[in-house]
Structure formats: structure tokens, C-alpha cells
Coordinates of C-alpha atoms and ligand atoms in Angstrom, one line a residue:
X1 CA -22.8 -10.5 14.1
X2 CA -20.4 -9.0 15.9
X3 CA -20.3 -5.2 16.4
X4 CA -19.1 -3.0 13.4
X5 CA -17.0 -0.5 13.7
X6 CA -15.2 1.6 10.9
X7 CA -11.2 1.1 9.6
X8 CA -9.0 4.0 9.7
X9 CA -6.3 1.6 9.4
X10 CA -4.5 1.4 5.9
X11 CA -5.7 -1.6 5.0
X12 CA -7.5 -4.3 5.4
X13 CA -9.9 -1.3 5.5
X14 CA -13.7 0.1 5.2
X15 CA -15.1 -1.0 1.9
X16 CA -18.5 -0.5 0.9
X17 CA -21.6 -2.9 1.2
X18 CA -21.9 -2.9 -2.4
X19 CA -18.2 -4.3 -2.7
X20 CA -19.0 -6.9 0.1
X21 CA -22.2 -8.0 -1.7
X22 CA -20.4 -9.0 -4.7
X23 CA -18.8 -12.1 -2.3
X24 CA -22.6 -13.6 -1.9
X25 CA -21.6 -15.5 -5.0
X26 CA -19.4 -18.7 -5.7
X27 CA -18.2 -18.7 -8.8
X28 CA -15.8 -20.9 -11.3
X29 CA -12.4 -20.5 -12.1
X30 CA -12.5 -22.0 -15.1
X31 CA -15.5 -20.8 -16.4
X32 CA -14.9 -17.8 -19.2
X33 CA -16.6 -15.2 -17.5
X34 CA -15.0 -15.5 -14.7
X35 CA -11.6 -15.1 -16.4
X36 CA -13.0 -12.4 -18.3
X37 CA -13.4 -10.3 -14.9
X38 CA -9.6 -11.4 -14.2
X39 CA -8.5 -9.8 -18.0
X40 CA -10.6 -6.5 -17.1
X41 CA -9.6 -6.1 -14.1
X42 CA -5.6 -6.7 -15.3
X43 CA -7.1 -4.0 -18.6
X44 CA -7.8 -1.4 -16.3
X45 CA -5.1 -1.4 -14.1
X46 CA -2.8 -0.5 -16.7
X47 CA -5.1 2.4 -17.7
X48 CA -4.9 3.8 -14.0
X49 CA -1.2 3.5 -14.2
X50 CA -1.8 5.8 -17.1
X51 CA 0.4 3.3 -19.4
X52 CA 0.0 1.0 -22.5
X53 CA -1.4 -2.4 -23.0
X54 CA 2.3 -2.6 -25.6
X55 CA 5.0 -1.7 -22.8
X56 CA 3.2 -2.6 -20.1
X57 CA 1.2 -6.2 -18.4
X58 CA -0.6 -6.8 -14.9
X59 CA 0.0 -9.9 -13.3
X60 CA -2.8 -10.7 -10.6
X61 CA -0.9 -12.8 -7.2
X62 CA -2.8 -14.6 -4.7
X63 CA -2.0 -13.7 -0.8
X64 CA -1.2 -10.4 0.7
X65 CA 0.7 -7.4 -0.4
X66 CA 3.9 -9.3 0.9
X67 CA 3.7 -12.1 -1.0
X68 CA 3.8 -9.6 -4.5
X69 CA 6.6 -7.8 -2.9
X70 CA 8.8 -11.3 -2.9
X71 CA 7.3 -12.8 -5.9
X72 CA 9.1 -9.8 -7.6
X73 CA 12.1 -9.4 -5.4
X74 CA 12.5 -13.3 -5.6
X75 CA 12.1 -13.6 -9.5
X76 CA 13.2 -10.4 -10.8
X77 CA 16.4 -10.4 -9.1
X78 CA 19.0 -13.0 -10.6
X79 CA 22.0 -14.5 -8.6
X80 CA 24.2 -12.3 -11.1
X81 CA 22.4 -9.6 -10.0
X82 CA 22.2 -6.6 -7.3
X83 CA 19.6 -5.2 -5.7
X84 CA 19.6 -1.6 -3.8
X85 CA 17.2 -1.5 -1.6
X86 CA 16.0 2.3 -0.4
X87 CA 14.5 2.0 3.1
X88 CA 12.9 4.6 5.9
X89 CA 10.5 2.3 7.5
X90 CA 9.7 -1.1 8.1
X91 CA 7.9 -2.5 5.1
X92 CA 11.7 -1.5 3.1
X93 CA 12.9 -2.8 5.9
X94 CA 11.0 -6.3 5.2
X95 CA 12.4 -6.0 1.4
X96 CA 15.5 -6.8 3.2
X97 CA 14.3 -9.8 5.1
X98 CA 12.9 -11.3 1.7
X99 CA 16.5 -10.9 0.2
X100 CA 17.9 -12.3 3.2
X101 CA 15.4 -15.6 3.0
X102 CA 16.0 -15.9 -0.7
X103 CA 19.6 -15.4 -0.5
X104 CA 19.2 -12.2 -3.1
X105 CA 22.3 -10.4 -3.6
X106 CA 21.7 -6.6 -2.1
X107 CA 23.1 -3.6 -0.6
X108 CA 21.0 -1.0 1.6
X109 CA 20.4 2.3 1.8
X110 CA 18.8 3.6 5.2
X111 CA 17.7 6.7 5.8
X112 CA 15.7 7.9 9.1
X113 CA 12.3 7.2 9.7
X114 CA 11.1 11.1 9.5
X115 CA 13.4 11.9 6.0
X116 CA 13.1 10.3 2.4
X117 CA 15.7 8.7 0.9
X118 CA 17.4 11.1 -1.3
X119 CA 17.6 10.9 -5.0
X120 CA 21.3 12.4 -5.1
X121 CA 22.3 9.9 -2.2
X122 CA 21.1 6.8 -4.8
X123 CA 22.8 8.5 -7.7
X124 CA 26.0 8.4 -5.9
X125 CA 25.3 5.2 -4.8
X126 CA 25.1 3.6 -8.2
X127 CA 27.7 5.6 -9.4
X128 CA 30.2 3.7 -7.2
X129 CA 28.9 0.4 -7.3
X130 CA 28.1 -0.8 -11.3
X131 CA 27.2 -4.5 -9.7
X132 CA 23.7 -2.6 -8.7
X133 CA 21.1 -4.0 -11.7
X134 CA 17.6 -3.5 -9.5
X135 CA 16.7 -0.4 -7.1
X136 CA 13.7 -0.8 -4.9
X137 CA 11.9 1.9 -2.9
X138 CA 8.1 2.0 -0.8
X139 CA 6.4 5.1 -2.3
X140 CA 4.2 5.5 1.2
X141 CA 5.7 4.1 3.8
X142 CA 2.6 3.2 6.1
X143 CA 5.1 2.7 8.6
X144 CA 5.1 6.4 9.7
X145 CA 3.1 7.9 7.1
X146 CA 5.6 9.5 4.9
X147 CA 5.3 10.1 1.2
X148 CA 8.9 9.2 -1.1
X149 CA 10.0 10.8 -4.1
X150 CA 9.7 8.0 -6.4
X151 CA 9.4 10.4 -9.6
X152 CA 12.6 12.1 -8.7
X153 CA 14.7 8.5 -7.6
X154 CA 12.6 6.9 -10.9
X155 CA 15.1 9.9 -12.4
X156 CA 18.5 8.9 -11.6
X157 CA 17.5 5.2 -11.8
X158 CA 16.2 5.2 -15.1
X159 CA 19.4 7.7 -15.9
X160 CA 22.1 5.1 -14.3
X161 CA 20.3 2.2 -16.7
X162 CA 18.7 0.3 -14.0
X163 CA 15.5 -1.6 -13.1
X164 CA 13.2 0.4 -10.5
X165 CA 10.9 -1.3 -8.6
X166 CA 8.0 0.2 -6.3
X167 CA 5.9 -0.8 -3.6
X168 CA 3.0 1.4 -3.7
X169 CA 1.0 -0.6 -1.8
X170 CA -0.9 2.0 0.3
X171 CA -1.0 4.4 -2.2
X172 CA -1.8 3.3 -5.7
X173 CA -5.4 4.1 -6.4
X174 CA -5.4 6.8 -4.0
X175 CA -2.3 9.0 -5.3
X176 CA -1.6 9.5 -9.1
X177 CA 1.4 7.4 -10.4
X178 CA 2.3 8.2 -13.7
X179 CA 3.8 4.4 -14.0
X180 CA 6.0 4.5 -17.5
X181 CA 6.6 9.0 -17.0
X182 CA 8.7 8.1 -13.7
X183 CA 10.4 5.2 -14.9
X184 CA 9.1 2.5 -12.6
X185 CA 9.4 -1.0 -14.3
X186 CA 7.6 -3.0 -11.3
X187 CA 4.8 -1.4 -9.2
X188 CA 3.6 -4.0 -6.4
X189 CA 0.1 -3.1 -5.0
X190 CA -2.9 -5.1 -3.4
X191 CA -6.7 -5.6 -3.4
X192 CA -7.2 -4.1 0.2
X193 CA -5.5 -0.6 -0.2
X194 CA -6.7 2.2 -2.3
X195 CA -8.8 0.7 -4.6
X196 CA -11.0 -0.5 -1.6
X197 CA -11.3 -4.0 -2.3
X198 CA -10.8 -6.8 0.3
X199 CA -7.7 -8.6 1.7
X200 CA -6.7 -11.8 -1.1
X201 CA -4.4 -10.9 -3.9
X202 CA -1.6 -8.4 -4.9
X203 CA -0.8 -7.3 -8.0
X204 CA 2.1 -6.2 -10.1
X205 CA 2.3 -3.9 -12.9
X206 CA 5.2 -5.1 -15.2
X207 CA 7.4 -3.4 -17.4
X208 CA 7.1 -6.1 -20.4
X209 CA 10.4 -6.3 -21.6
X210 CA 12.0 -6.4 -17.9
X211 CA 9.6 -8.7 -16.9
X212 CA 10.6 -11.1 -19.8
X213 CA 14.1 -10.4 -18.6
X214 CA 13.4 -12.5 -16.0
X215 CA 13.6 -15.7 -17.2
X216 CA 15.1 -18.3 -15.5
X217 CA 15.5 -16.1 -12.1
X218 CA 12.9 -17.3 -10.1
X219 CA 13.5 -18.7 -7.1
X220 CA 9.7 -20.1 -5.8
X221 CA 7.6 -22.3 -7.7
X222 CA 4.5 -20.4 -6.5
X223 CA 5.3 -17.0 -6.2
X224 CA 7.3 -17.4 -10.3
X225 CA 6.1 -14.1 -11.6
X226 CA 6.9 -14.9 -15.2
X227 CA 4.6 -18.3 -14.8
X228 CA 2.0 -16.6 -13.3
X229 CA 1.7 -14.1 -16.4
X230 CA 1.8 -16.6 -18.7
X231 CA -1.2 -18.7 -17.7
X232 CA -2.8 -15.3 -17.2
X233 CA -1.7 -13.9 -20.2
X234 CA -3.0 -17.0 -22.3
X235 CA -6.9 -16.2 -20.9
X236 CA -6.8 -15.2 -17.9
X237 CA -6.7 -18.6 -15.9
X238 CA -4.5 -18.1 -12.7
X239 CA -1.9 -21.1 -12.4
X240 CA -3.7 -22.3 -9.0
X241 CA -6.9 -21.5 -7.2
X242 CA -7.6 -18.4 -7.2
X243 CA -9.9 -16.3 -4.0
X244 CA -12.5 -15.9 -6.5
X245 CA -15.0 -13.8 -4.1
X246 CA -12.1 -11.4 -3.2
X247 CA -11.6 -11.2 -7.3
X248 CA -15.5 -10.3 -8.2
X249 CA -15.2 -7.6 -5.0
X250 CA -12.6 -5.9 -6.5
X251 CA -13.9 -5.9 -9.9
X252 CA -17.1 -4.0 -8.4
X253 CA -14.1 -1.7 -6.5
X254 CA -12.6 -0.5 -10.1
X255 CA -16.6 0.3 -10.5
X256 CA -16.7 2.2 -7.9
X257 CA -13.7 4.2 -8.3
X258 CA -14.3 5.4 -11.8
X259 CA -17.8 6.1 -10.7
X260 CA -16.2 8.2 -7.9
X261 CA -14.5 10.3 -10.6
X262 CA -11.1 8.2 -10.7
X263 CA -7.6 8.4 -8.8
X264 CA -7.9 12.4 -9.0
X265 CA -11.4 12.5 -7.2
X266 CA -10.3 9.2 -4.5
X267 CA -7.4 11.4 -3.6
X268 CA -9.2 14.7 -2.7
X269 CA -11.1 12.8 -0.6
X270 CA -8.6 11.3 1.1
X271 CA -6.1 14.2 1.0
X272 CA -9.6 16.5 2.8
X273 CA -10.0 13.3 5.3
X274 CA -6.0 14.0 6.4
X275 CA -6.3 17.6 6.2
X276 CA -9.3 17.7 8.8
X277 CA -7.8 14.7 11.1
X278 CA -4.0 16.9 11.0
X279 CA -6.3 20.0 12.0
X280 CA -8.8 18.3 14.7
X281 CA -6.0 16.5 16.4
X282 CA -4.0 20.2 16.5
X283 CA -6.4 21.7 18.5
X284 CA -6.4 18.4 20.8
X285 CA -3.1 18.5 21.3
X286 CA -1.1 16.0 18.8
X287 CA 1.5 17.0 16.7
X288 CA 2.5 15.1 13.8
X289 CA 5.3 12.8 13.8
X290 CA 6.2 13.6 9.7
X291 CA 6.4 17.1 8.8
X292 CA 3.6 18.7 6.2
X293 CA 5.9 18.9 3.2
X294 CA 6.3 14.6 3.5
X295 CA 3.1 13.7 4.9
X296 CA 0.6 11.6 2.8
X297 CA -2.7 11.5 2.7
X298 CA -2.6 7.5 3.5
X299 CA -2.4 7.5 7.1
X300 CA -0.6 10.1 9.8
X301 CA 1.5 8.9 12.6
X302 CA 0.4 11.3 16.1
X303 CA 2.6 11.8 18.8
X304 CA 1.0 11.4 22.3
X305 CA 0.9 14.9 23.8
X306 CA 2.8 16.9 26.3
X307 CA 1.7 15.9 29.8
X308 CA -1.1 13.7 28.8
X309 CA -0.2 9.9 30.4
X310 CA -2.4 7.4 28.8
X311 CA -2.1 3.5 27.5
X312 CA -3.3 3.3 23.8
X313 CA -4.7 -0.2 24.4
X314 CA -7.1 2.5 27.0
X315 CA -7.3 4.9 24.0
X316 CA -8.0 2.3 21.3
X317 CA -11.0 0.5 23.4
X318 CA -12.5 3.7 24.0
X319 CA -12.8 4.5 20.2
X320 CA -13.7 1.1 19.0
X321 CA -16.3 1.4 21.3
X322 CA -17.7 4.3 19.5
X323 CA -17.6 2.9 15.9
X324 CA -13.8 3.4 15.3
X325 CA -10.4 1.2 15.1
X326 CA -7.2 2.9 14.6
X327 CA -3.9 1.7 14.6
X328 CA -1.0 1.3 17.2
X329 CA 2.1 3.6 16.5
X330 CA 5.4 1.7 14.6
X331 CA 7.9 3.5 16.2
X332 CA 10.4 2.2 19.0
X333 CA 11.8 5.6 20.3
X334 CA 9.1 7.7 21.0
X335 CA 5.2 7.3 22.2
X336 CA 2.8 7.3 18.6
X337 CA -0.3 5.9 17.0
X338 CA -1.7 6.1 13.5
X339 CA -4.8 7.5 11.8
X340 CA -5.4 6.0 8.3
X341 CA -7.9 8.4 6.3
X342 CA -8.5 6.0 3.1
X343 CA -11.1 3.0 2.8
X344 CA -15.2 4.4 2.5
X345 CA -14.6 7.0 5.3
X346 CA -15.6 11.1 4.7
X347 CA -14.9 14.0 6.6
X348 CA -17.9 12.9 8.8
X349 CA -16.2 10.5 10.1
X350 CA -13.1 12.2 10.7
X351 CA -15.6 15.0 13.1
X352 CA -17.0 12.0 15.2
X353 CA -13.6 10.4 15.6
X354 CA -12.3 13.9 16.9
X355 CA -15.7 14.5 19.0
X356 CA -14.7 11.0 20.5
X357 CA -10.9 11.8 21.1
X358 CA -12.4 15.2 22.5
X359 CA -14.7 13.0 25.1
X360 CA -11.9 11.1 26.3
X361 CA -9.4 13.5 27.3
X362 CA -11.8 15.2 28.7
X363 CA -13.2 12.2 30.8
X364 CA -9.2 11.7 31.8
X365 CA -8.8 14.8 33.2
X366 CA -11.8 14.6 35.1
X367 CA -10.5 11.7 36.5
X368 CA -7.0 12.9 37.7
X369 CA -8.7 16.3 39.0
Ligands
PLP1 C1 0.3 -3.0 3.4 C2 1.6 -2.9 2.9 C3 2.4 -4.0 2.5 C4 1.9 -5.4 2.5 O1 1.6 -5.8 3.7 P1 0.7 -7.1 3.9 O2 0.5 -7.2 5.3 O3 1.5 -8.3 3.3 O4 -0.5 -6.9 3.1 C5 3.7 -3.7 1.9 N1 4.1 -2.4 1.9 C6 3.4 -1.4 2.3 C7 4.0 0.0 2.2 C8 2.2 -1.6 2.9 O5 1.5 -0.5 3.3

């Protein structure tokens, strides 16, 4: 085996062993228990998206968080349609790449990396232009760390008579999101995020009636969102094969998480993992790139200090080394990394990483004394 070290990257990231025990098993797709785990799992999403097995449906996609993002942009979206797009980091920015490959009609909004997009700014927006049907927004942009408003934009979307779709990929399962209260009609999420299961599948929670609005959009044979709901919503056969391991580890990451105490408990653990990294990496030196009033509890992007030269490839062996990986910075004008705090790590970890970070400045300055 190679040497294990710890994630504080937001996703793939840490699970536990219990979680990776559950692959150890083949199993059938076919087979009715097996597709039984695939109708709980899609049950009790919907009850942590606090909303109703009536208004609401889960639809379970294979491949990575990505590949949900453009099964919805690519079948939600009609040709006779318009989609506003709400972007301050890259992964909204990518929302604008799928529309480009799948010829969706959209406009963009853009707002600066460090500032959310602003709920007035979209009202406006759809004010002037009636052609808008769809607005899309990333609740935590893992980009830079910063948490959007999607309760208060869910507001004027809902008010304008539009469809509101999220990408809450980093952050459902570790932040509350009243689904149906803040008038989201498509959440996208996946198995490696919050709800600590490994890399595989995304998922989408689906307004019903929108989703059934979509018929006839679809632009991709395998990534039809309506299709894949149907076979699912029949008995929980997905249309093709599906990563049955990754499926049965997730099922034992819902466990986990209700035994943990649910999405309240999961986030004051990660919220205390981000409040002791934001204060340990004060008193080294690094400030943070998003200000406190924006920051999640997902991951936090650190600017490289004041007089301190060094090369994070240097900085990253140097940890990993010690039992940590963290993450490059995502930002082309100034000097960052990132710190994810969610995955199976406590505030334990979070000491040793800053003992570590501690050791290596320390051993720098020795060496340019
Ligand atoms: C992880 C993530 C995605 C999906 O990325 P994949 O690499 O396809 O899993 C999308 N949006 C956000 C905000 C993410 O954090």
C-alpha cells in the first residue's frame, strides 16, 4: 500500500474505514436488494433536503459532480429557453462551458471572485430580460471558499416565476438547505462531498413538476435526466451500469451521518474544523482570501504571507509527508492555497496540520538565516 495520508481537499476526501469496507462486496444490479439501497438512499435524500416525497424526487447519476451539473443544464434547459447563469468562481464559470458545448441559450452574470452575486443585481436582471426561464447559481464556490446567498436569490427567482437551479455540491450534507423554503427546483450534489461517500455518482434533487417540464429537452442520450428518473422511479433500476460499490458506500455514509446527529451536528464540526484552521493560520501569518461574513466552513483559500518566499509544490510535499494533502490555490492574480475542513477530519487534525505548518516556516527561516 502506498502511504496514507489525510484529505483536506473538498472532495474526493477522508471517508471512514467503515464506509470503505462496505466496497469489499460485489453485488447485482438487478437484484431487488440492491435496488432497494438505490430507493433508500434516493428516500432519504429528500428528508435531508427537509422536503416531500409529493413535490419533490432524487435522481441518482453516474460520474462526477460535473456530469449532474450538465445532465440538468443539458435537459432542463430547452432551445426556447434562457438560462442566467450567476457566477464568482470557476465551477459557475464551467456552467458556462456546458452551455457553450450544448449550444444552451444563456446570459451571464459575473461577479468578483471575493463578492457574491447579489440578489437585487439578478432581480434587475430578470426584470429587463423576460426571455430568462432558468437561473443557476454554486451555493459554495470551492473555488475560493465563499458561501452565496441562495435563500435570498431563491427569493427574487421564485418572485420573477422562474426555475432556480443549485449546485451545492460542496456543501449539501454539511450546511442546512431548506430545499422547497428557498425555492430551489434543482439541487445538484455528489457522493464524495458532505455526505462522505466516495467519488462515482451525482445526484439531483428535482422539483417534480419542473422536472416533468422537461420533456422533450434533453440533449444527451446518457446524461437524459427525465429517463434516468423514470427507470429509477419504476424500482430503482438505473438505465445503465451503475458503480455499485460506490452506491453500498454511500448508503453506509447516510448511516453515518444520522448517527453523527444529522446535517446540524456534520456542520458544527466542520464550521469548529474552519474556525480553528482560520485562527492557527492567523497566528502563522495567513490571512484569509474571503472575508468572515462570506466564508464557509467547506474549505478556506490562504494567502501566502508578507515576506515569506516559498513554492507550494515545497509546501505541499512537506505536509503530505506528515500525514496531510491540501490543495493548490485557484486564483490567477495573487499567490493562494486551500484548506478543506470537511471529510472524517476533527480539530485534531487541524492542531497537527498547524504544528506541521509551524515546523516548516520555522525550518525556512533557519535556512535563509
Ligand atoms: C466538486 C464540485 C463540482 C464537481 O466537480 P467534479 O470534479 O466533477 O466532481 C461542481 N461544483 C462545485 C461547487 C464543486 O465543489
Amino acid at each position: 500500500m502506498t502511504q496514507a495520508y489525510k484529505l483536506l481537499t473538498p472532495g474526493p476526501l477522508t471517508t471512514t474505514d467503515s464506509v470503505k469496507r462496505e466496497m469489499l462486496v460485489d453485488r447485482c444490479t438487478w437484484d431487488d436488494d440492491y435496488k432497494a439501497v438505490t430507493q433508500k438512499i434516493r428516500r432519504r435524500l429528500l428528508e435531508l433536503a427537509q422536503v416531500s416525497e409529493q413535490e419533490y424526487t432524487a435522481v441518482l447519476m453516474q460520474g462526477s459532480g460535473t456530469f449532474g451539473v450538465e445532465s440538468v443544464l443539458s435537459s432542463v434547459v430547452g432551445a426556447q429557453d434562457k438560462l442566467l447563469i450567476c457566477s464568482n468562481g470557476a465551477y459557475g464559470e464551467r456552467q458556462v462551458q456546458i452551455c457553450e458545448w450544448n449550444r444552451i441559450p444563456y446570459a451571464h452574470y459575473a461577479e468578483a471572485y471575493d463578492k457574491v452575486p447579489d440578489a437585487r443585481k439578478i432581480a434587475d436582471i430578470l426584470a429587463r430580460d423576460p426571455s430568462i426561464t432558468h437561473v443557476a447559481m454554486v451555493h459554495s464556490e470551492t473555488t475560493t471558499g465563499i458561501l452565496n446567498d441562495i435563500q435570498a436569490v431563491g427569493a427574487v427567482v421564485k418572485a420573477a416565476g422562474r426555475t432556480f437551479i443549485v449546485d451545492a455540491m460542496s456543501s449539501f450534507g454539511g450546511v442546512e438547505i431548506p430545499v422547497a423554503d428557498w425555492g430551489v427546483d434543482f439541487l445538484i450534489s455528489s457522493a464524495n462531498k458532505c455526505i462522505q461517500g466516495v467519488p462515482g455518482f451525482s445526484f439531483i434533487l428535482c422539483r417534480r413538476a419542473a422536472l416533468l417540464a422537461s420533456e422533450g429537452k434533453a440533449r444527451s442520450l446518457s446524461l437524459n435526466l427525465l429517463d434516468q428518473w423514470r427507470g429509477m422511479e419504476r424500482d430503482g433500476k438505473w438505465r445503465y451500469t451503475s458503480p455499485t460499490h460506490v452506491v453500498l458506500a454511500f448508503s453506509k455514509a447516510l448511516e453515518e451521518l444520522a448517527e453523527e446527529g444529522g446535517i446540524p451536528a456534520r456542520h458544527r464540526r466542520y464550521a469548529a474544523n474552519n474556525r480553528l484552521l482560520i485562527e492557527r493560520m492567523r497566528q502563522l501569518g495567513f490571512a484569509t482570501y474571503i472575508g468572515p461574513e462570506h466564508q464557509s466552513p467547506i474549505i478556506t483559500t490562504f494567502c501566502y504571507p508578507a515576506g515569506v518566499s516559498f513554492r507550494f509544490p515545497e509546501f505541499y510535499q512537506y505536509i503530505k509527508a506528515r500525514g496531510y494533502a491540501i490543495y493548490p490555490g485557484k486564483l490567477t492574480e495573487r499567490d493562494t492555497f486551500r484548506i478543506g475542513t470537511i471529510g472524517e477530519v476533527y480539530e485534531e487534525d487541524i492542531e497537527k496540520l498547524a504544528a506541521i505548518i509551524y515546523d516548516f516556516l520555522r525550518e525556512r527561516k533557519g535556512e535563509t538565516a
